[in-house]
XYZ file of C-alpha atoms in Angstrom:
402
model
C -172.653 -16.989 59.771
C -169.161 -17.291 58.407
C -166.947 -18.848 61.036
C -165.521 -21.183 58.423
C -162.222 -20.041 56.950
C -163.266 -19.098 53.408
C -162.028 -15.572 52.810
C -158.670 -16.796 51.523
C -160.385 -19.133 49.088
C -163.129 -17.603 47.022
C -161.934 -14.447 45.374
C -158.282 -15.411 45.471
C -159.009 -17.223 42.219
C -160.501 -16.065 38.927
C -164.114 -17.221 38.384
C -167.604 -16.339 38.463
C -179.391 -17.950 34.295
C -181.238 -19.857 32.820
C -182.444 -23.439 32.778
C -183.239 -25.515 29.693
C -180.058 -24.385 27.915
C -178.384 -27.066 25.834
C -174.905 -28.053 26.939
C -172.173 -27.725 24.285
C -170.092 -30.700 23.244
C -167.574 -31.151 26.051
C -164.205 -31.701 24.418
C -161.971 -32.994 27.192
C -162.819 -36.717 27.086
C -164.215 -36.340 30.552
C -160.842 -35.399 32.064
C -162.347 -32.743 34.335
C -165.017 -35.167 35.524
C -162.301 -37.749 36.143
C -160.285 -35.265 38.211
C -163.324 -34.227 40.245
C -164.239 -37.853 40.819
C -160.712 -38.603 41.980
C -160.833 -35.718 44.476
C -164.103 -37.088 45.812
C -162.852 -40.653 46.079
C -159.633 -39.646 47.855
C -161.099 -36.862 49.969
C -163.696 -36.118 52.620
C -166.424 -34.283 50.699
C -169.702 -36.275 50.961
C -171.124 -34.687 47.811
C -170.775 -31.558 45.729
C -171.969 -29.810 42.588
C -170.051 -27.434 40.326
C -170.650 -25.369 37.236
C -168.928 -23.026 34.803
C -171.135 -20.506 32.965
C -171.079 -17.463 30.751
C -173.929 -14.976 30.837
C -175.884 -16.964 28.245
C -174.590 -20.538 28.321
C -173.667 -23.381 30.647
C -170.160 -24.549 29.758
C -169.930 -27.319 32.321
C -171.955 -28.756 35.189
C -171.488 -31.844 37.300
C -172.638 -33.326 40.599
C -170.630 -36.006 42.422
C -171.115 -37.973 45.616
C -174.023 -38.080 48.035
C -176.602 -35.689 49.406
C -177.304 -38.343 52.028
C -174.446 -40.767 52.663
C -176.390 -43.083 54.964
C -179.192 -43.623 52.453
C -176.872 -43.410 49.413
C -178.956 -40.610 47.880
C -176.888 -38.975 45.123
C -175.995 -35.307 45.172
C -177.538 -33.914 41.959
C -177.809 -30.622 40.118
C -181.251 -30.277 41.711
C -180.224 -31.164 45.252
C -181.256 -28.352 47.548
C -179.063 -27.101 50.355
C -178.752 -23.961 52.408
C -176.463 -21.444 50.678
C -175.339 -19.664 53.860
C -173.857 -16.202 53.237
C -174.433 -16.288 49.492
C -177.852 -15.156 50.736
C -176.324 -11.728 51.409
C -176.030 -11.039 47.688
C -179.831 -11.193 47.574
C -179.895 -8.501 50.269
C -177.744 -6.421 47.934
C -180.166 -6.814 45.025
C -183.161 -6.174 47.313
C -181.410 -3.044 48.610
C -180.999 -1.604 45.120
C -184.578 -2.582 44.224
C -185.729 -0.564 47.224
C -183.613 2.425 46.191
C -185.123 2.214 42.694
C -188.547 2.435 44.315
C -187.480 5.693 46.007
C -187.852 4.398 49.561
C -184.439 5.667 50.755
C -180.887 6.247 49.507
C -177.524 4.847 50.517
C -176.786 7.748 52.844
C -180.118 7.731 54.687
C -179.544 7.433 58.475
C -181.050 4.166 59.658
C -182.683 5.804 62.686
C -184.816 7.852 60.290
C -186.483 4.558 59.329
C -186.343 2.196 62.307
C -189.058 1.861 64.985
C -186.229 1.756 67.572
C -182.907 3.581 67.850
C -179.552 1.993 67.094
C -176.710 4.077 68.531
C -173.064 3.185 68.860
C -172.321 3.998 72.535
C -168.720 4.820 71.593
C -169.746 7.484 69.041
C -173.223 8.701 69.955
C -172.963 11.791 67.780
C -172.661 9.845 64.512
C -175.490 8.415 62.456
C -175.187 4.920 60.997
C -176.363 4.899 57.378
C -177.687 2.384 54.875
C -174.303 2.441 53.116
C -172.511 1.573 56.347
C -174.648 -1.548 56.772
C -174.299 -2.556 53.120
C -170.486 -2.370 53.252
C -170.006 -3.939 56.722
C -168.586 -0.660 58.085
C -171.430 0.220 60.475
C -169.430 -0.626 63.587
C -171.942 -3.324 64.548
C -170.059 -6.295 65.962
C -171.542 -9.795 66.073
C -169.393 -11.048 68.920
C -171.211 -13.839 70.744
C -174.559 -13.082 69.100
C -174.288 -16.308 67.071
C -174.907 -18.247 70.279
C -178.254 -16.489 70.667
C -179.456 -16.128 67.081
C -179.795 -19.775 65.991
C -182.290 -22.452 67.036
C -182.499 -26.164 66.291
C -185.234 -27.852 64.278
C -184.477 -31.314 65.663
C -182.940 -32.935 68.722
C -179.241 -32.648 69.476
C -177.778 -35.885 70.832
C -174.018 -35.597 70.329
C -171.254 -35.603 72.924
C -168.216 -33.302 73.093
C -166.049 -36.250 72.131
C -168.046 -36.886 68.962
C -168.028 -33.389 67.469
C -165.486 -31.403 69.502
C -165.769 -28.959 72.382
C -166.418 -25.780 70.394
C -168.997 -27.358 68.088
C -170.709 -28.931 71.097
C -170.942 -25.565 72.841
C -172.652 -23.935 69.874
C -175.248 -26.665 69.469
C -175.952 -26.855 73.189
C -176.675 -23.117 73.184
C -178.789 -23.397 70.042
C -180.835 -26.202 71.589
C -181.955 -23.761 74.299
C -182.957 -20.965 71.927
C -186.481 -20.338 70.668
C -187.660 -18.859 67.394
C -188.543 -15.164 67.501
C -189.203 -12.441 64.959
C -186.358 -10.696 63.178
C -187.407 -7.245 64.383
C -187.722 -8.329 68.014
C -184.312 -9.980 68.037
C -182.633 -6.969 66.417
C -184.179 -4.650 68.984
C -183.048 -6.896 71.840
C -179.516 -7.033 70.444
C -178.983 -3.424 69.391
C -180.862 -1.193 71.832
C -179.519 -0.363 75.269
C -182.464 -1.898 77.123
C -182.340 -5.119 75.079
C -181.764 -8.535 76.627
C -178.949 -9.346 74.145
C -177.346 -5.896 74.293
C -173.835 -5.023 75.409
C -171.447 -2.218 74.556
C -169.271 -4.836 72.911
C -172.028 -5.148 70.314
C -170.325 -2.130 68.718
C -166.750 -1.321 67.735
C -165.041 1.650 69.325
C -164.276 3.078 65.882
C -166.599 5.422 64.031
C -168.950 4.150 61.333
C -167.378 4.067 57.903
C -163.824 3.706 59.174
C -163.423 -0.037 59.824
C -164.563 -3.101 57.910
C -166.156 -5.649 60.237
C -168.142 -8.478 58.646
C -171.470 -8.602 60.454
C -174.441 -10.936 60.112
C -176.290 -8.747 62.573
C -175.679 -5.680 60.422
C -176.731 -7.509 57.250
C -179.944 -8.681 58.903
C -180.634 -5.139 60.119
C -180.322 -3.915 56.527
C -182.830 -6.557 55.421
C -185.173 -5.472 58.213
C -184.995 -1.875 56.972
C -185.890 -3.085 53.479
C -188.824 -4.919 55.052
C -189.956 -1.821 56.971
C -189.956 0.672 54.103
C -191.613 -1.744 51.656
C -194.236 -2.729 54.250
C -193.680 -6.369 53.346
C -191.767 -9.241 54.996
C -188.252 -9.445 53.626
C -188.817 -13.066 52.606
C -191.828 -12.098 50.512
C -190.037 -9.113 48.970
C -187.098 -11.240 47.783
C -189.401 -13.956 46.476
C -191.480 -11.471 44.476
C -188.614 -9.329 43.204
C -185.951 -11.994 42.544
C -187.026 -15.648 42.845
C -190.222 -15.342 40.792
C -188.909 -13.126 37.939
C -185.889 -15.420 37.493
C -188.034 -18.553 37.807
C -185.907 -19.852 40.641
C -188.573 -22.412 41.465
C -186.343 -24.567 43.663
C -185.171 -21.666 45.821
C -186.854 -20.806 49.091
C -186.283 -19.727 52.675
C -186.551 -23.263 54.045
C -185.465 -26.711 52.956
C -187.665 -28.789 50.676
C -187.752 -32.189 52.366
C -187.847 -34.040 49.023
C -184.700 -32.431 47.632
C -182.670 -31.442 50.670
C -179.149 -32.516 51.393
C -177.842 -33.747 54.721
C -175.020 -31.576 56.046
C -172.044 -33.239 57.722
C -169.464 -32.522 60.389
C -165.913 -33.394 59.340
C -166.035 -36.616 61.337
C -168.991 -37.831 59.267
C -171.831 -37.196 61.708
C -174.937 -35.581 60.233
C -175.459 -32.005 61.387
C -178.843 -31.424 63.080
C -181.102 -29.105 61.097
C -180.983 -25.536 62.398
C -182.233 -22.093 61.449
C -181.109 -18.550 62.163
C -183.334 -15.778 63.477
C -181.077 -13.516 61.404
C -182.270 -15.466 58.362
C -181.661 -12.794 55.663
C -177.911 -13.091 56.271
C -177.805 -16.805 55.459
C -181.208 -18.457 55.243
C -181.813 -19.176 51.561
C -181.861 -22.770 50.294
C -181.243 -23.418 46.613
C -179.900 -25.827 43.998
C -177.028 -25.614 41.565
C -179.468 -25.163 38.683
C -181.215 -22.231 40.344
C -177.929 -20.623 41.347
C -176.835 -20.935 37.703
C -179.907 -18.948 36.744
C -179.094 -16.318 39.328
C -175.403 -15.999 38.451
C -176.041 -15.830 34.711
C -178.638 -13.117 35.284
C -176.212 -11.175 37.455
C -173.578 -11.411 34.725
C -176.037 -10.155 32.103
C -177.068 -7.263 34.327
C -173.397 -6.416 34.861
C -173.047 -6.355 31.075
C -175.671 -3.552 31.042
C -178.697 -5.665 30.175
C -181.567 -4.776 32.503
C -182.515 -8.056 34.173
C -182.956 -7.389 37.884
C -181.930 -3.747 38.185
C -181.379 -0.607 36.186
C -177.792 -1.005 34.891
C -176.681 2.208 36.642
C -177.925 1.008 40.017
C -176.542 -2.436 39.345
C -173.056 -1.066 38.706
C -173.307 0.976 41.906
C -173.972 -2.258 43.780
C -170.869 -3.802 42.207
C -168.558 -0.787 42.473
C -165.800 -0.906 45.135
C -167.117 1.095 48.075
C -164.146 1.146 50.446
C -160.958 3.176 50.526
C -158.289 0.478 50.466
C -155.840 2.527 52.540
C -158.398 3.640 55.119
C -159.891 0.181 55.559
C -156.583 -1.726 55.483
C -157.746 -4.201 52.836
C -155.133 -6.462 51.285
C -154.325 -6.568 47.586
C -157.258 -5.700 45.382
C -159.877 -6.893 47.863
C -162.818 -4.559 48.378
C -166.567 -4.591 48.977
C -169.493 -3.696 46.785
C -172.938 -3.380 48.352
C -173.217 -6.868 49.940
C -170.874 -8.301 47.285
C -167.184 -9.237 47.565
C -164.726 -7.795 45.048
C -161.138 -8.724 44.259
C -159.913 -6.870 41.220
C -161.960 -8.166 38.293
C -163.570 -10.921 40.354
C -166.981 -10.430 41.959
C -168.957 -12.873 44.085
C -169.515 -14.175 47.585
C -168.827 -17.281 49.635
C -170.859 -19.037 52.265
C -170.175 -21.457 55.031
C -171.588 -22.817 58.238
C -172.024 -26.232 59.804
C -172.675 -28.727 56.995
C -172.386 -26.348 54.047
C -169.705 -24.568 52.016
C -170.263 -22.568 48.839
C -168.269 -20.356 46.477
C -169.811 -18.257 43.718
C -167.947 -15.716 41.608
C -167.548 -14.365 38.098
C -164.697 -12.680 36.308
C -165.855 -9.381 34.797
C -162.952 -9.339 32.345
C -162.823 -12.974 31.198
C -166.639 -13.137 31.385
C -167.233 -16.509 32.914
C -168.387 -17.585 36.344
C -168.199 -20.607 38.628
C -170.182 -22.129 41.477
C -169.084 -24.792 43.946
C -171.361 -26.175 46.651
C -170.867 -29.033 49.087
C -172.608 -30.471 52.154
C -169.711 -30.309 54.595
C -167.696 -27.583 56.288
C -164.238 -27.142 57.785
C -164.476 -26.769 61.568
C -162.345 -29.554 62.991
C -159.154 -28.785 61.073
C -157.950 -27.436 57.730
C -157.869 -30.772 55.864
C -160.901 -29.951 53.698
C -159.507 -26.657 52.468
C -156.952 -28.066 49.966
C -159.661 -30.261 48.416
C -161.930 -27.244 47.920
C -159.092 -25.120 46.555
C -158.158 -27.855 44.079
C -161.731 -28.069 42.784
C -161.970 -24.280 42.468
C -158.669 -24.115 40.571
C -159.844 -26.827 38.180
C -163.017 -24.858 37.462
C -161.008 -21.699 36.853
C -158.576 -23.407 34.510
C -161.331 -25.135 32.558
C -163.346 -21.922 32.338
C -160.385 -20.092 30.788
C -159.833 -22.970 28.351
C -163.462 -23.140 27.271
C -163.906 -19.431 26.540
C -160.775 -19.125 24.398
């Protein structure tokens, strides 16, 4: 889910693992901490955590504000929150792991693998491939599927006046939904006899010709990974990524002892919810664990075999789209479930009560993470605060690596 306006933020700026790494002497007399604290005091962010890293060291890390405002519980480097669409980068790594195991290749038609057929009714003669899903060019269109694909984990007791008409509509719909399996939901959404199906579930353009960001498509890719490995996608990612990297505070659900409370812009706590399309945005993690992940990604990019064979890793990070054909602006492009803008590689994430940016600069060789427990749905007032924090991280990262 990425209804929040983040695309103009993350990779517009330069930026980008291991725990128990000693921090270097920070030689700014706390000026960056002072600036971040000032933004928090004068702004609307309940709490947030940030970091600047290279592939083998933590240059800066700081948490400010509250994970739970009502109970005055501080937001810390080990506060766990959902990371939204940053989860898609784990689909990318899992995809390349599966290719390394020889289960399929990027140009394998998905209907060669699925237990049901997915056909674009506007171009029945064309096969959708793994590559199409991994680059968001499959022609699968989310549309109103977000209303059907999320369910609440607690009661919803807000009025339209409290949280706004659009927000209220989403949560009212989600309150009616029930949990169901990933495979069942995908079949109901993407096959012609399915209860969630409609021709508008697909674009009228042919696969490979139009970029259309799709949570449904990303989840379908994860389901294919699950099918060919004969293992639940959750378990596959845990075994192949979380465990090897010792991401011990990362999981597919919130740890009640460490979790943050997410907030609407007006200060109300967002009810806990979960998506049936969980691979596209269901991971919960901490700043420390995401540091581990980002630093490992940067090492692998630098040709050290951490998660993947360096050749396969570079394929995941290589621009996949023709910038003229796909009408992408500037240097923006897509890897395989990763966002690319020139020398900057990463992903963002956002949904009710959560906003995250993660990226690294392949040329300047440092990376940054920003995570907060609020999101911008009411108006744009939060965006300048987030941009200011991201710019400060970029500037300090450049200064520290000189």
